[in-house]
Structures are given as C-alpha cells and as structure tokens.
Coordinates of C-alpha atoms and ligand atoms in Angstrom, one line a residue:
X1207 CA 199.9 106.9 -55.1
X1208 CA 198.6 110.1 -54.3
X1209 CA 195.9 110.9 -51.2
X1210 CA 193.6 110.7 -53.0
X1211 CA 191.4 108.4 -54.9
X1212 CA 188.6 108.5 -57.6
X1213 CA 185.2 109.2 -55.8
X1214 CA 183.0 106.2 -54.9
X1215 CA 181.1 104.7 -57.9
X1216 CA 183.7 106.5 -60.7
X1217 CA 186.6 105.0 -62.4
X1218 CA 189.8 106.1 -64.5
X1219 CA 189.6 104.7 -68.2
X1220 CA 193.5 104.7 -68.6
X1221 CA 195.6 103.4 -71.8
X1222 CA 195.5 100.6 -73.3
X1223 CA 192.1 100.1 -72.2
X1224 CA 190.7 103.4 -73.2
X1225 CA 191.2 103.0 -76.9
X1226 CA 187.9 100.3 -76.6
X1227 CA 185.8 103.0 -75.3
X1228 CA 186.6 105.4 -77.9
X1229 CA 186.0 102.4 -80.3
X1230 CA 182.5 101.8 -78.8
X1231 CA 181.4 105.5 -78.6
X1232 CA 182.9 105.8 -82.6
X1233 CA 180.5 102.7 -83.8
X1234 CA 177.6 103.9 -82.1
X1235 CA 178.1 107.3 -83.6
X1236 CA 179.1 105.9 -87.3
X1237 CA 175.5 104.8 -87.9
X1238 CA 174.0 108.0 -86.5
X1239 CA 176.3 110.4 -88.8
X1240 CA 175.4 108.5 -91.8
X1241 CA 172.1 108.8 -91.4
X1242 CA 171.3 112.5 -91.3
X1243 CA 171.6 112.7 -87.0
X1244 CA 173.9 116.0 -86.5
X1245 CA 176.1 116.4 -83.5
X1246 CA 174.9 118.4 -80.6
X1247 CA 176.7 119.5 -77.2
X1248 CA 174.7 120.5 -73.9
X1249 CA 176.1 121.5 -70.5
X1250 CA 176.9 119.1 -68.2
X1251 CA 174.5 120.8 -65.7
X1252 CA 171.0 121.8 -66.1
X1253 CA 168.5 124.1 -64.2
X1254 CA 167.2 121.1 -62.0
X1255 CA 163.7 121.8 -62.7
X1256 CA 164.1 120.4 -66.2
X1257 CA 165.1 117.4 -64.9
X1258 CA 162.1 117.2 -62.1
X1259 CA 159.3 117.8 -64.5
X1260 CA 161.1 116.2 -68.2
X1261 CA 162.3 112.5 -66.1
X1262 CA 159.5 113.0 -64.1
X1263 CA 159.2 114.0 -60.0
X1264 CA 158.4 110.5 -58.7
X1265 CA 161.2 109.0 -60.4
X1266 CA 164.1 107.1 -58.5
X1267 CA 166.4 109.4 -60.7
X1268 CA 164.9 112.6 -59.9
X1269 CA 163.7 111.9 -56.2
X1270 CA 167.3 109.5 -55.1
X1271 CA 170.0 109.8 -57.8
X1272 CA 170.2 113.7 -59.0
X1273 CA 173.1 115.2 -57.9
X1274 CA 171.3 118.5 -57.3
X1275 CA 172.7 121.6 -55.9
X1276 CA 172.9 125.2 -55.3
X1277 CA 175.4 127.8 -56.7
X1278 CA 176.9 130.7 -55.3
X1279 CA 174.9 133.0 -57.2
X1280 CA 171.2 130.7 -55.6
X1281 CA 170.7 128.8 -58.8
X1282 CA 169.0 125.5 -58.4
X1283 CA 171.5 123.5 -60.5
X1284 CA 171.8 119.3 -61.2
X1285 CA 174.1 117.5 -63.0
X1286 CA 172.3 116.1 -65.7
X1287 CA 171.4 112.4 -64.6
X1288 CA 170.6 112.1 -68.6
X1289 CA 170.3 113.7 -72.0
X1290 CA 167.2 113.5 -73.3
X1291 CA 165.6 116.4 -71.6
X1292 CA 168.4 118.7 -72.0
X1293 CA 168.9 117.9 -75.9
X1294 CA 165.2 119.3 -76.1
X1295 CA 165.5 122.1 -74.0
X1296 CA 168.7 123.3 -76.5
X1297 CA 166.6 122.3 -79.6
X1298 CA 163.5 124.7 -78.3
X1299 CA 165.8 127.3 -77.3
X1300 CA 167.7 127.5 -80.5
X1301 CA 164.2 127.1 -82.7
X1302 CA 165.7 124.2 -84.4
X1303 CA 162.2 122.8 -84.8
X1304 CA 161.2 126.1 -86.7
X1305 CA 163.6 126.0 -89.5
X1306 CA 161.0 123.9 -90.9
X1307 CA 162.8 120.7 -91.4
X1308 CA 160.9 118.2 -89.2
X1309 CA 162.2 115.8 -87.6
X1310 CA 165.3 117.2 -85.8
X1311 CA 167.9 114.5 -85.2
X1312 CA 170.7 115.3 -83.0
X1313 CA 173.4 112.9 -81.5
X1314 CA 175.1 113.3 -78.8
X1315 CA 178.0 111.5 -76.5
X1316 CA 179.3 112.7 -73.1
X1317 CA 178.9 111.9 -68.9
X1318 CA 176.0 111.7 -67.0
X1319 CA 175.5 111.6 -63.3
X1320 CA 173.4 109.4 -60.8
X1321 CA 173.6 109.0 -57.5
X1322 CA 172.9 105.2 -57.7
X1323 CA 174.3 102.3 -55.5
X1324 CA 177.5 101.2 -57.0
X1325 CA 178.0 97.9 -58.5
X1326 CA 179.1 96.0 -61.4
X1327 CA 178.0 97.5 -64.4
X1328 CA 176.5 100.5 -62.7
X1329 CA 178.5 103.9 -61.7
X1330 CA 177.7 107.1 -60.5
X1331 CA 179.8 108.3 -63.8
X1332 CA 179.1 107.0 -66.9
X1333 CA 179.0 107.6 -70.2
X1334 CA 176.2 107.5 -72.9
X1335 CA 175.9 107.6 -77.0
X1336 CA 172.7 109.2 -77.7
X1337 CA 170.4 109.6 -80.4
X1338 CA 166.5 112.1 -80.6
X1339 CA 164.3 112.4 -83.5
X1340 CA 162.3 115.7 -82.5
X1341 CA 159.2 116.7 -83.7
X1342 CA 157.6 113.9 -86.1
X1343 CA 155.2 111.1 -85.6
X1344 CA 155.9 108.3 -87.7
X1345 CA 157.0 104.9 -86.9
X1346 CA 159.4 105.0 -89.9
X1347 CA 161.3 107.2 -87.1
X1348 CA 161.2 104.8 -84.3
X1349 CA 162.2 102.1 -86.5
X1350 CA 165.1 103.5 -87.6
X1351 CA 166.3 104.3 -84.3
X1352 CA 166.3 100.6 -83.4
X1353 CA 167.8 99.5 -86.3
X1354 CA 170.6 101.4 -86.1
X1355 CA 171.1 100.5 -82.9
X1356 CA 171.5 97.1 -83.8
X1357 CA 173.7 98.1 -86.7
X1358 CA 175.8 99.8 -83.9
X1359 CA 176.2 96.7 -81.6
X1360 CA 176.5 94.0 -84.4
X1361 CA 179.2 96.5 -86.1
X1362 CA 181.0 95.7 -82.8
X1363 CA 180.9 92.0 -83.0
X1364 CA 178.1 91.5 -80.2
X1365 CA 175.8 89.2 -80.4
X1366 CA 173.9 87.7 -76.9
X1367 CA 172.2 91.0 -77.0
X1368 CA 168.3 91.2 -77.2
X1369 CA 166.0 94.0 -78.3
X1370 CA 162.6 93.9 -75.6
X1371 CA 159.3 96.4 -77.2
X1372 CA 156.7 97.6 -76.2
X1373 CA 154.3 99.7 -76.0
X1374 CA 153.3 102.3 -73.1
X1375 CA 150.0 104.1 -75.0
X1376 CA 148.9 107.5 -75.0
X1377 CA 147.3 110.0 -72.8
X1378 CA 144.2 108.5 -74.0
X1379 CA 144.7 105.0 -73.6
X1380 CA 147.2 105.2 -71.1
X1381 CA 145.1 106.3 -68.1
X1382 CA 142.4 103.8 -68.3
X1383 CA 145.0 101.6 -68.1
X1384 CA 146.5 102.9 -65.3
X1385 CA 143.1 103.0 -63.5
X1386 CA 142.8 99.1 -64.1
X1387 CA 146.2 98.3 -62.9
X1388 CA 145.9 99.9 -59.7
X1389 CA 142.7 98.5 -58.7
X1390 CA 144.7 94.9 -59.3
X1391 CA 147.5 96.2 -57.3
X1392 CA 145.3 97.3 -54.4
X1393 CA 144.0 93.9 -54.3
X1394 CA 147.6 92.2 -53.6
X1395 CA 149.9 91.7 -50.4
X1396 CA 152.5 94.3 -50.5
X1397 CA 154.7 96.3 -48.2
X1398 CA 154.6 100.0 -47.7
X1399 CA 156.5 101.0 -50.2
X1400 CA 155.5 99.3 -52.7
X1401 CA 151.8 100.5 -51.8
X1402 CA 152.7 104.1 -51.9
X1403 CA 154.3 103.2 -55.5
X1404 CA 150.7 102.1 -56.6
X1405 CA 149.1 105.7 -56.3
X1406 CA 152.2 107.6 -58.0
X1407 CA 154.0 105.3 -59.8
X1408 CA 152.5 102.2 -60.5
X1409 CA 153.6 100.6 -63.9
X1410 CA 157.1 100.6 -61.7
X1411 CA 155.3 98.1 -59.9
X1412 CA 155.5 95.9 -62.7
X1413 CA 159.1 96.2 -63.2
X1414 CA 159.6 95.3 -59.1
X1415 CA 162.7 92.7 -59.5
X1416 CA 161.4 90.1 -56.2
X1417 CA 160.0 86.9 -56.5
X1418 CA 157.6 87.6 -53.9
X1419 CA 156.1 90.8 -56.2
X1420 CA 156.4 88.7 -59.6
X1421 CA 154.5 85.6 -58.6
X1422 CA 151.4 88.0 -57.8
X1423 CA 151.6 89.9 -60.7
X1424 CA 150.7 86.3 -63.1
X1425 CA 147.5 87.4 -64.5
X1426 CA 148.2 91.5 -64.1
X1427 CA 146.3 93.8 -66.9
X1428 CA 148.8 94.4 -69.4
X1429 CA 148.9 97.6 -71.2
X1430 CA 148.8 95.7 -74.8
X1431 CA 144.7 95.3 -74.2
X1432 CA 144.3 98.7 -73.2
X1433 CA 145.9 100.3 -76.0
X1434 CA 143.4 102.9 -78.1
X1435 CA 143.2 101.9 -82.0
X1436 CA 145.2 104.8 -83.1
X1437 CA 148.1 103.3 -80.7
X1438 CA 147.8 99.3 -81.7
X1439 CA 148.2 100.8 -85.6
X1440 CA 151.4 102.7 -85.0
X1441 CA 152.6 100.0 -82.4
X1442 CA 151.7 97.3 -85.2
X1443 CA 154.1 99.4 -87.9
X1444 CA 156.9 100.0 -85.7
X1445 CA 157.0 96.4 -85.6
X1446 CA 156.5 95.5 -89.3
X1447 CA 159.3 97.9 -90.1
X1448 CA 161.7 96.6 -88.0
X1449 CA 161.1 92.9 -88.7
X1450 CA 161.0 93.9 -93.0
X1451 CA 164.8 95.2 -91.8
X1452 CA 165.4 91.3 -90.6
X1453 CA 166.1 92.8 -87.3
X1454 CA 165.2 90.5 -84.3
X1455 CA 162.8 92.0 -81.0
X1456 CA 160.8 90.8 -78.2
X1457 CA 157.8 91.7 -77.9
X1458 CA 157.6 92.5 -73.5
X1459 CA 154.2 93.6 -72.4
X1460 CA 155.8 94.5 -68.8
X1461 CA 158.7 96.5 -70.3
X1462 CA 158.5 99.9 -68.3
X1463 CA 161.2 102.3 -67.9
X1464 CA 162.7 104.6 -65.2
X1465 CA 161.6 107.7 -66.6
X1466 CA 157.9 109.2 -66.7
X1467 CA 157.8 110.8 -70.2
X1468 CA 158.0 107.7 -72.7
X1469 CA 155.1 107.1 -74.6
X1470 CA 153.9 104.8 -77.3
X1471 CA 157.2 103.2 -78.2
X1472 CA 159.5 102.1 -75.7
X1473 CA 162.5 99.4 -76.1
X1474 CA 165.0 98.4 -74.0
X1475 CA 168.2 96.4 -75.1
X1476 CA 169.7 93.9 -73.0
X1477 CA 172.8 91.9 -72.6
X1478 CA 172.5 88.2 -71.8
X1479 CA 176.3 88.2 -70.2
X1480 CA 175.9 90.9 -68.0
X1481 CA 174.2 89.8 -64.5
X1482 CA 171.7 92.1 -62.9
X1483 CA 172.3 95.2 -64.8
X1484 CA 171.4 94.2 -68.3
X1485 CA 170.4 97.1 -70.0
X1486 CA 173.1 98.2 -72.9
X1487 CA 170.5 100.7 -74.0
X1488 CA 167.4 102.2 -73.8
X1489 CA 164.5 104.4 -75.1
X1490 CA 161.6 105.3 -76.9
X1491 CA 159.1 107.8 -77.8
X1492 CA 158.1 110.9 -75.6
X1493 CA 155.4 112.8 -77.5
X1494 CA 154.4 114.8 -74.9
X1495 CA 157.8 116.3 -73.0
X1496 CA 158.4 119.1 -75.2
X1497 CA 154.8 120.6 -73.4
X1498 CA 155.7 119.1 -70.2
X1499 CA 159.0 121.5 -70.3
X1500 CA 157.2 124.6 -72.0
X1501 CA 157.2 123.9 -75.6
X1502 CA 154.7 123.4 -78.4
X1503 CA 153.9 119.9 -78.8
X1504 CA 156.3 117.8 -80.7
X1505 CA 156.3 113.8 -80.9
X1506 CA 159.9 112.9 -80.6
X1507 CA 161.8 109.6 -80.4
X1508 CA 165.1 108.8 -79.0
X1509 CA 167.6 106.4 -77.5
X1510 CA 171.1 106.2 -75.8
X1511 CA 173.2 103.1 -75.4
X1512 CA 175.8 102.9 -72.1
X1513 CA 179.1 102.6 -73.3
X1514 CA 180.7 101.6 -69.8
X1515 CA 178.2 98.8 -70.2
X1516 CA 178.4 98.0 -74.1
X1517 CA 182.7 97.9 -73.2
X1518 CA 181.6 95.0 -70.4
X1519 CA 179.2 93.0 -73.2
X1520 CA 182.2 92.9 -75.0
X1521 CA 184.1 91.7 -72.8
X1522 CA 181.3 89.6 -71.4
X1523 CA 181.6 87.5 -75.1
X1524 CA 185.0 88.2 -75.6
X1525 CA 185.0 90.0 -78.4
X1526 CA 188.1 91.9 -79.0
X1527 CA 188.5 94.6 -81.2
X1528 CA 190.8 94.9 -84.0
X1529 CA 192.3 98.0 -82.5
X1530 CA 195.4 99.2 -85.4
X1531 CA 198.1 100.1 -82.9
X1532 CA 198.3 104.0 -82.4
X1533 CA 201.8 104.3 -83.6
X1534 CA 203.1 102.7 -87.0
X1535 CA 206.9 104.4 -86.7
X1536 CA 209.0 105.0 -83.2
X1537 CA 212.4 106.7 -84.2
X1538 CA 215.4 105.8 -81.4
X1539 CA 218.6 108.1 -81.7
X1540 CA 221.7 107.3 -80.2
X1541 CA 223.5 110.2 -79.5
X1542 CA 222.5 114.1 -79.5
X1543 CA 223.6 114.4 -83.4
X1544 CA 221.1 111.7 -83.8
X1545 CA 218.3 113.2 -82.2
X1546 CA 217.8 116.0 -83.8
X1547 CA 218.1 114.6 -87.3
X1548 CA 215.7 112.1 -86.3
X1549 CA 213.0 114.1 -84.5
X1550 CA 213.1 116.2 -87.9
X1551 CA 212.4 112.8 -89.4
X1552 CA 209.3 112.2 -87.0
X1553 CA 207.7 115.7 -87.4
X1554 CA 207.9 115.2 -90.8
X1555 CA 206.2 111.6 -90.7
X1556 CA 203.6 113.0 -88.3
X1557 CA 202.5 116.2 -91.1
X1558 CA 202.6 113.5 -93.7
X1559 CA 199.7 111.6 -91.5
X1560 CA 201.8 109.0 -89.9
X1561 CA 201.5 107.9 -86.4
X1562 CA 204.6 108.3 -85.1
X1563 CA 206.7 108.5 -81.7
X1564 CA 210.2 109.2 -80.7
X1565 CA 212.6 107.6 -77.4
X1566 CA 212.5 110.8 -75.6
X1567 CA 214.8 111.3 -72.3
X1568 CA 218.0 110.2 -74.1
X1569 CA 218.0 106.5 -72.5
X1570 CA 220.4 103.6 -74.1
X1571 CA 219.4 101.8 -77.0
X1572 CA 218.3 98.9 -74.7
X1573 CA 215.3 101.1 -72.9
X1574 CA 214.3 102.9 -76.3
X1575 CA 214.2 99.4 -77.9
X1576 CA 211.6 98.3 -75.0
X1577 CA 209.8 101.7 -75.5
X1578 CA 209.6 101.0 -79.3
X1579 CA 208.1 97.3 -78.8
X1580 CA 205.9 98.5 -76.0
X1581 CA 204.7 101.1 -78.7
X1582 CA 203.2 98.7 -81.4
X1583 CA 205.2 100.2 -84.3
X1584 CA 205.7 98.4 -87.0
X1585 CA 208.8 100.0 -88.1
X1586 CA 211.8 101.4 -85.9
X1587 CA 214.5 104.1 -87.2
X1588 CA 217.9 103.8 -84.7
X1589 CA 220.6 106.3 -85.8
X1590 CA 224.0 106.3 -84.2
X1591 CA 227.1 108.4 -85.4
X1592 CA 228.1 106.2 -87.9
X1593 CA 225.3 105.9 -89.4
X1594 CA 224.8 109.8 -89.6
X1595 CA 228.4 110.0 -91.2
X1596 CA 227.4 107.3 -93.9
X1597 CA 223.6 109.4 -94.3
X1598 CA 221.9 106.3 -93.5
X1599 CA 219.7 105.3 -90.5
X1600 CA 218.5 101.8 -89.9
X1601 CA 215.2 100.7 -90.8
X1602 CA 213.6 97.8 -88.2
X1603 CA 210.9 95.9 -89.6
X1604 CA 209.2 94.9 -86.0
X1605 CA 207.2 92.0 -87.5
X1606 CA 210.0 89.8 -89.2
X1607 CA 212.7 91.8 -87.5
X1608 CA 214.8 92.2 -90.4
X1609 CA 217.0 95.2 -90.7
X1610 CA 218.4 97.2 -93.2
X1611 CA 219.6 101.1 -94.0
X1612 CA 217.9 103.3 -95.8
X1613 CA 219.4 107.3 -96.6
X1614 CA 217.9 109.7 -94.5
X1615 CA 217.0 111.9 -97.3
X1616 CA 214.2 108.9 -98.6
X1617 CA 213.4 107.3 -95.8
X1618 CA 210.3 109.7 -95.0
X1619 CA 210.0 108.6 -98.2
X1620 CA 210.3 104.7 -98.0
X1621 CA 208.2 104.9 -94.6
X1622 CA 205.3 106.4 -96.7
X1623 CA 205.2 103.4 -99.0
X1624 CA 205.7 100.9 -97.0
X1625 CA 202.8 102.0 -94.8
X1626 CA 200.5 102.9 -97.9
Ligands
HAM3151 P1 168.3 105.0 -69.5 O1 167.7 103.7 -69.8 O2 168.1 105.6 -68.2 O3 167.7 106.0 -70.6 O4 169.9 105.0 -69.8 C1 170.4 104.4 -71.0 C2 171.5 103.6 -70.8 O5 172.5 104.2 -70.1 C3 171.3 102.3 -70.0 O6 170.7 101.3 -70.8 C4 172.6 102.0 -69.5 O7 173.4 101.2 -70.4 C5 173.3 103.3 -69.3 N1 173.2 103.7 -67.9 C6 172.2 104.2 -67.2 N2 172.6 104.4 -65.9 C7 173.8 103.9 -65.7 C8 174.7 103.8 -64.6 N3 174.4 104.2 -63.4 N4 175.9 103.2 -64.8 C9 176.3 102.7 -66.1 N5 175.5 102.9 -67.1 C10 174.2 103.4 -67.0 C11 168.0 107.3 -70.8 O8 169.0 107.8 -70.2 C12 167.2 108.0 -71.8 N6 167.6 109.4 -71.9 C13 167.3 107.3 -73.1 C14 166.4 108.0 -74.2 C15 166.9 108.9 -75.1 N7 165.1 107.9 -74.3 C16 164.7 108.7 -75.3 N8 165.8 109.3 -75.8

C-alpha cells in the first residue's frame, strides 16, 4: 500500500468489477445512439457562474456541494457538479441550435463532482449517462426520453425500478402556485431552516425527508390544481404517450428536484433495493435555462441516469451480467524458441480481431497455466521444444479440457474457426 489513499467519498473501479460499469454506461448509451442522440464531450470544469444561475443559486448543489475554485490566472472555476447546463452552454456556443435542425439531441457520459456527505450509494465522484433534447416543445420528446430510459434499465435485467411524474408548471402557472404554497407553509411549526427555505425555496419543502415535516404537509396545495390549461394538455400527452408505449409511471404530485430550472415535465426514477438514496435517474424539462444562461429561448428536455447507482440496483436484485470474458486465446511458451513463435502467433490473432493474451515474464508452465485459467480463455496454445521441432503447438480446449496439436502454420487458422 502506498501513503496514500483515494480522497473521502471516491472510489477505484478496479478489474473484474469494472467491466459492469462499462456494461451499464454501454446500455444506457445503446438506446440513445439508435435514436438520433449524437455524442458530445464538455470540460470537466465550468466558469462557476454557469452553474450558479443554470442549477439555480439557492440550490444545496450550488450553495453546499460545488467544488468551486480559483485559478492561477483569477478565473472563477467549478467542477461541474452536473451536465445539463454545460451541454447547453457548448450547444449555444457552437450554434448547434442554428443549423436548423431542431431538436438537438446530444448524449453524453463522464464524472461529476459534489461535495455531498458520503454514504452508500452517494459519492463525491460519480459518474452519469446523459441524454438533452434542445430546443423543441413537444411531448413526443419527453416521452421518448423516458422510454428509453426504461429500455436502458430493462436491457439490463432490472426490474424493482419505478418511474415517479410530474409536473412542475410554467412561469405562468407556476408562481401562483408558489404563492399558495407558501402561505400553507407559513401557517405550520417548523424550525429555522426550514422557514428560511419557504421564502427562497419552498417546493424543497415538500421534498423535506422527516416525519415531523411530512405529517403537516397532508392536505398541502399540490401543484397538479394549479397548473394553467396549456400545461395540464401537454402534461396529459406526455402521459398518454408513454402509457401507448406500455411503459409503467407514477404519477407523484410532490415529486420536486434538486435543481431550479425544471419545468413542466419532471421524472425521477427510483430503485426499490437501494435504501435512502433511491434515485437511479433523473430529469425533465427546462424551457427556460437557455435564457437564464444568455441564450434565446429554447424548450429542452433531458435526463441522466447514475451509473455508480444503476451498478448497486443490480447488484441490489442480483442480476448479473453475461459479461463474454475479455480474452478467448492465452498463448504459454516454454522456452525462449517458443516465445517468439508464439507471440507472433498472438499478434497475429489480435489483428485478426481475437482477444488474445500471452504468459509474459517467462514463468514455468505451472504459473502460466494459473495465468491462463485466471484469464477466462477458452483456448490455450503451450509450445515447448519438441513441439517446435515437430511444427506443432498444443491446442487446450479450457471447457472440456481436451488437448490436441495443431501445426503452427494453421492454427491462427483453426483458432479463427473455432471462435467463429
Ligand atoms: P440529478 O438528479 O441531480 O440530475 O442526478 C441524476 C442522477 O445522478 C441521480 O439520479 C443519481 O443516480 C446520480 N447522482 C447524483 N448525485 C450523485 C452522488 N452524489 N453519488 C452518486 N450518484 C449521484 C441531474 O444531474 C440533471 N442534470 C439531470 C438532467 C438532465 N435533467 C435534465 N437533463
């Protein structure tokens, strides 16, 4: 062990275990790909200014959890606590929404940052599949987002997983709603805090976790009564959509999220197996941030599922993926004759396209043999100097363990049929 250790709230994805995360961020993307969603990268850093107005300034995420800082050169700098906001800001800069091809969808995959309180399920590293719809308004969009999502997680195996909607109104509805709910808040016994919350923030209010907040809220004002016609019509497609698709939802009047700039629709999907931090994925619709960083207006819709948390739901039902082993040939020479026929033998495997791997650091045969079972191969290739003076090497079929020569001038040969 070294002195030193990975940073509080982080952790090392190391092999074997690796190869599920890669799995889970390749099904979430598979979907997105083949449905017109191109691939976009952003830094993984931001002016933090983006992040303050786009998440929103009274946000836990932008007021506790951004790792914010200052360069060298005085530039106000955060790690990018999500992706949402930064995805826009490259799609406005690069006039994506100009080439007149409306909506833009982009996917994405890579780390975020957030200075949270570490726990199961929750990191201050973690890594996000993401999906944005930019510049249309049409529930057709919205829809498809959540259906795909689905597709994603049932193309896993996972199935305790719920889909909560709702929806969060406009800036015309919205703020009468708002109005309402705080005058029911003001009426109720609650700390400090939570007070202060009711002037700034308060549908968070609604998502406040305690018993002792819950059991006042029974007869809140939900946001569903307040919603202007123009919302309850697009709420009521989104919803008809998703159901014609046979795909399952909640409906969850009290569903808010962490960040400011969702309206209209919002969804949330949870994981029954997974304690207090639930959420596998998240989003919704945020037709006005584009204005609230800069740009013209454009209605967008988006979502990103957690992989670090979709890996635990799997787990969590004990799914296990049917991962092909990475290597399907390991060669093991004996003797310096045999290893360099034989690595020519696994070079050319590896440019015909098969996985293959090779007993490096000239141990015995009983160590290489170990290395080859510990590999997954299906077949080995040992070559000692007799079997070089006959042309031969010997061919191990892993699974039935029968073995048998083969000439070295076919067997790159035979090892491509037999692994068709
Ligand atoms: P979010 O709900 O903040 O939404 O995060 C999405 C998902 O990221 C969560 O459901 C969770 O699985 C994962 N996640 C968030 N924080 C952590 C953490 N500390 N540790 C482990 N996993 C975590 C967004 O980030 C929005 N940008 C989604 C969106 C896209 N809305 C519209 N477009």
């Amino acid at each position: 062990m070294s002195t030193f250790k990975a940073p509080k709230g982080t952790y090392d994805l190391l092999p074997p275990d690796s190869a599920a995360y890669l799995a889970v961020r390749e099904a979430i993307a598979a979907p997105l790909r083949n449905s017109g969603y191109g691939y976009i990268e952003t830094p993984g850093f931001e002016n933090v200014e983006l992040f303050a107005r786009g998440v929103g300034e009274s946000t836990d995420i932008v007021t506790k959890e951004m790792y914010a800082f200052e360069t060298k050169g005085g530039d106000r700098l955060a790690l990018r606590p999500e992706g949402t906001a930064s995805v826009l800001r490259a799609a406005l800069e690069a006039n994506l929404h100009k080439a007149g091809n409306l909506p833009v969808k982009l996917w994405y995959s890579g780390s975020y940052y957030r200075y949270e309180r570490p726990q199961k399920g929750r990191y201050r590293h973690f890594s996000q599949v993401g999906a944005e719809a930019i510049g249309a308004e049409d529930p057709a969009i919205d829809a498809e987002l959540i259906i795909l999502a689905d597709q994603s997680y049932r193309s896993l195996g996972l199935k305790d997983f719920r889909i909560l909607l709702n929806s969060l109104g406009d800036s015309e509805c919205r703020p009468v709603y708002r109005a309402a709910l705080q005058d029911f808040l003001r009426g109720l016994d609650l700390d400090e805090d939570t007070r202060r919350r009711i002037d700034i923030n308060p549908l968070r209010v609604l998502d406040d976790k305690r018993p002792q907040v819950q059991e006042q809220l029974t007869g809140v004002p939900l946001l569903r009564d307040y919603l202007c016609d123009a919302c309850k019509a697009y709420h009521e497609q989104v919803r008809e959509l998703i159901t014609a698709a046979g795909v399952r939802y909640e409906d969850d009047p009290k569903l808010v999220r962490g960040l400011d700039y969702y309206t209209r629709t919002t969804f949330e999907f949870v994981h029954d197996g997974l304690g207090s931090q639930s959420a596998v994925g998240g989003g919704g619709r945020y037709d006005g941030l584009s204005e609230m960083i800069g740009g013209p207006a454009l209605p967008s819709v988006g979502w990103a599922l957690g992989v670090d948390r979709t890996v635990l739901a799997l787990e969590a039902e004990g799914v296990r993926l049917d991962l092909p082993s990475t290597t399907s040939v390991f060669a093991v020479p004996l003797g310096d004759e045999a290893r360099r026929v034989l690595f020519a033998k696994i070079t050319e495997l590896r440019r015909k396209g098969i996985a293959a791997d090779f007993a490096f650091g000239g141990r015995g045969l009983k160590g290489a043999m170990k290395s080859a079972n510990r590999s997954g191969a299906r077949y080995t290739l040992v070559a000692g100097e007799r079997d070089l003076a006959d042309g031969v090497a010997q061919l191990k079929d892993m699974e039935s363990g029968e073995q048998r020569p083969v000439a070295l001038d076919t067997v790159v040969a035979e090892l491509t049929r037999l692994l068709g």
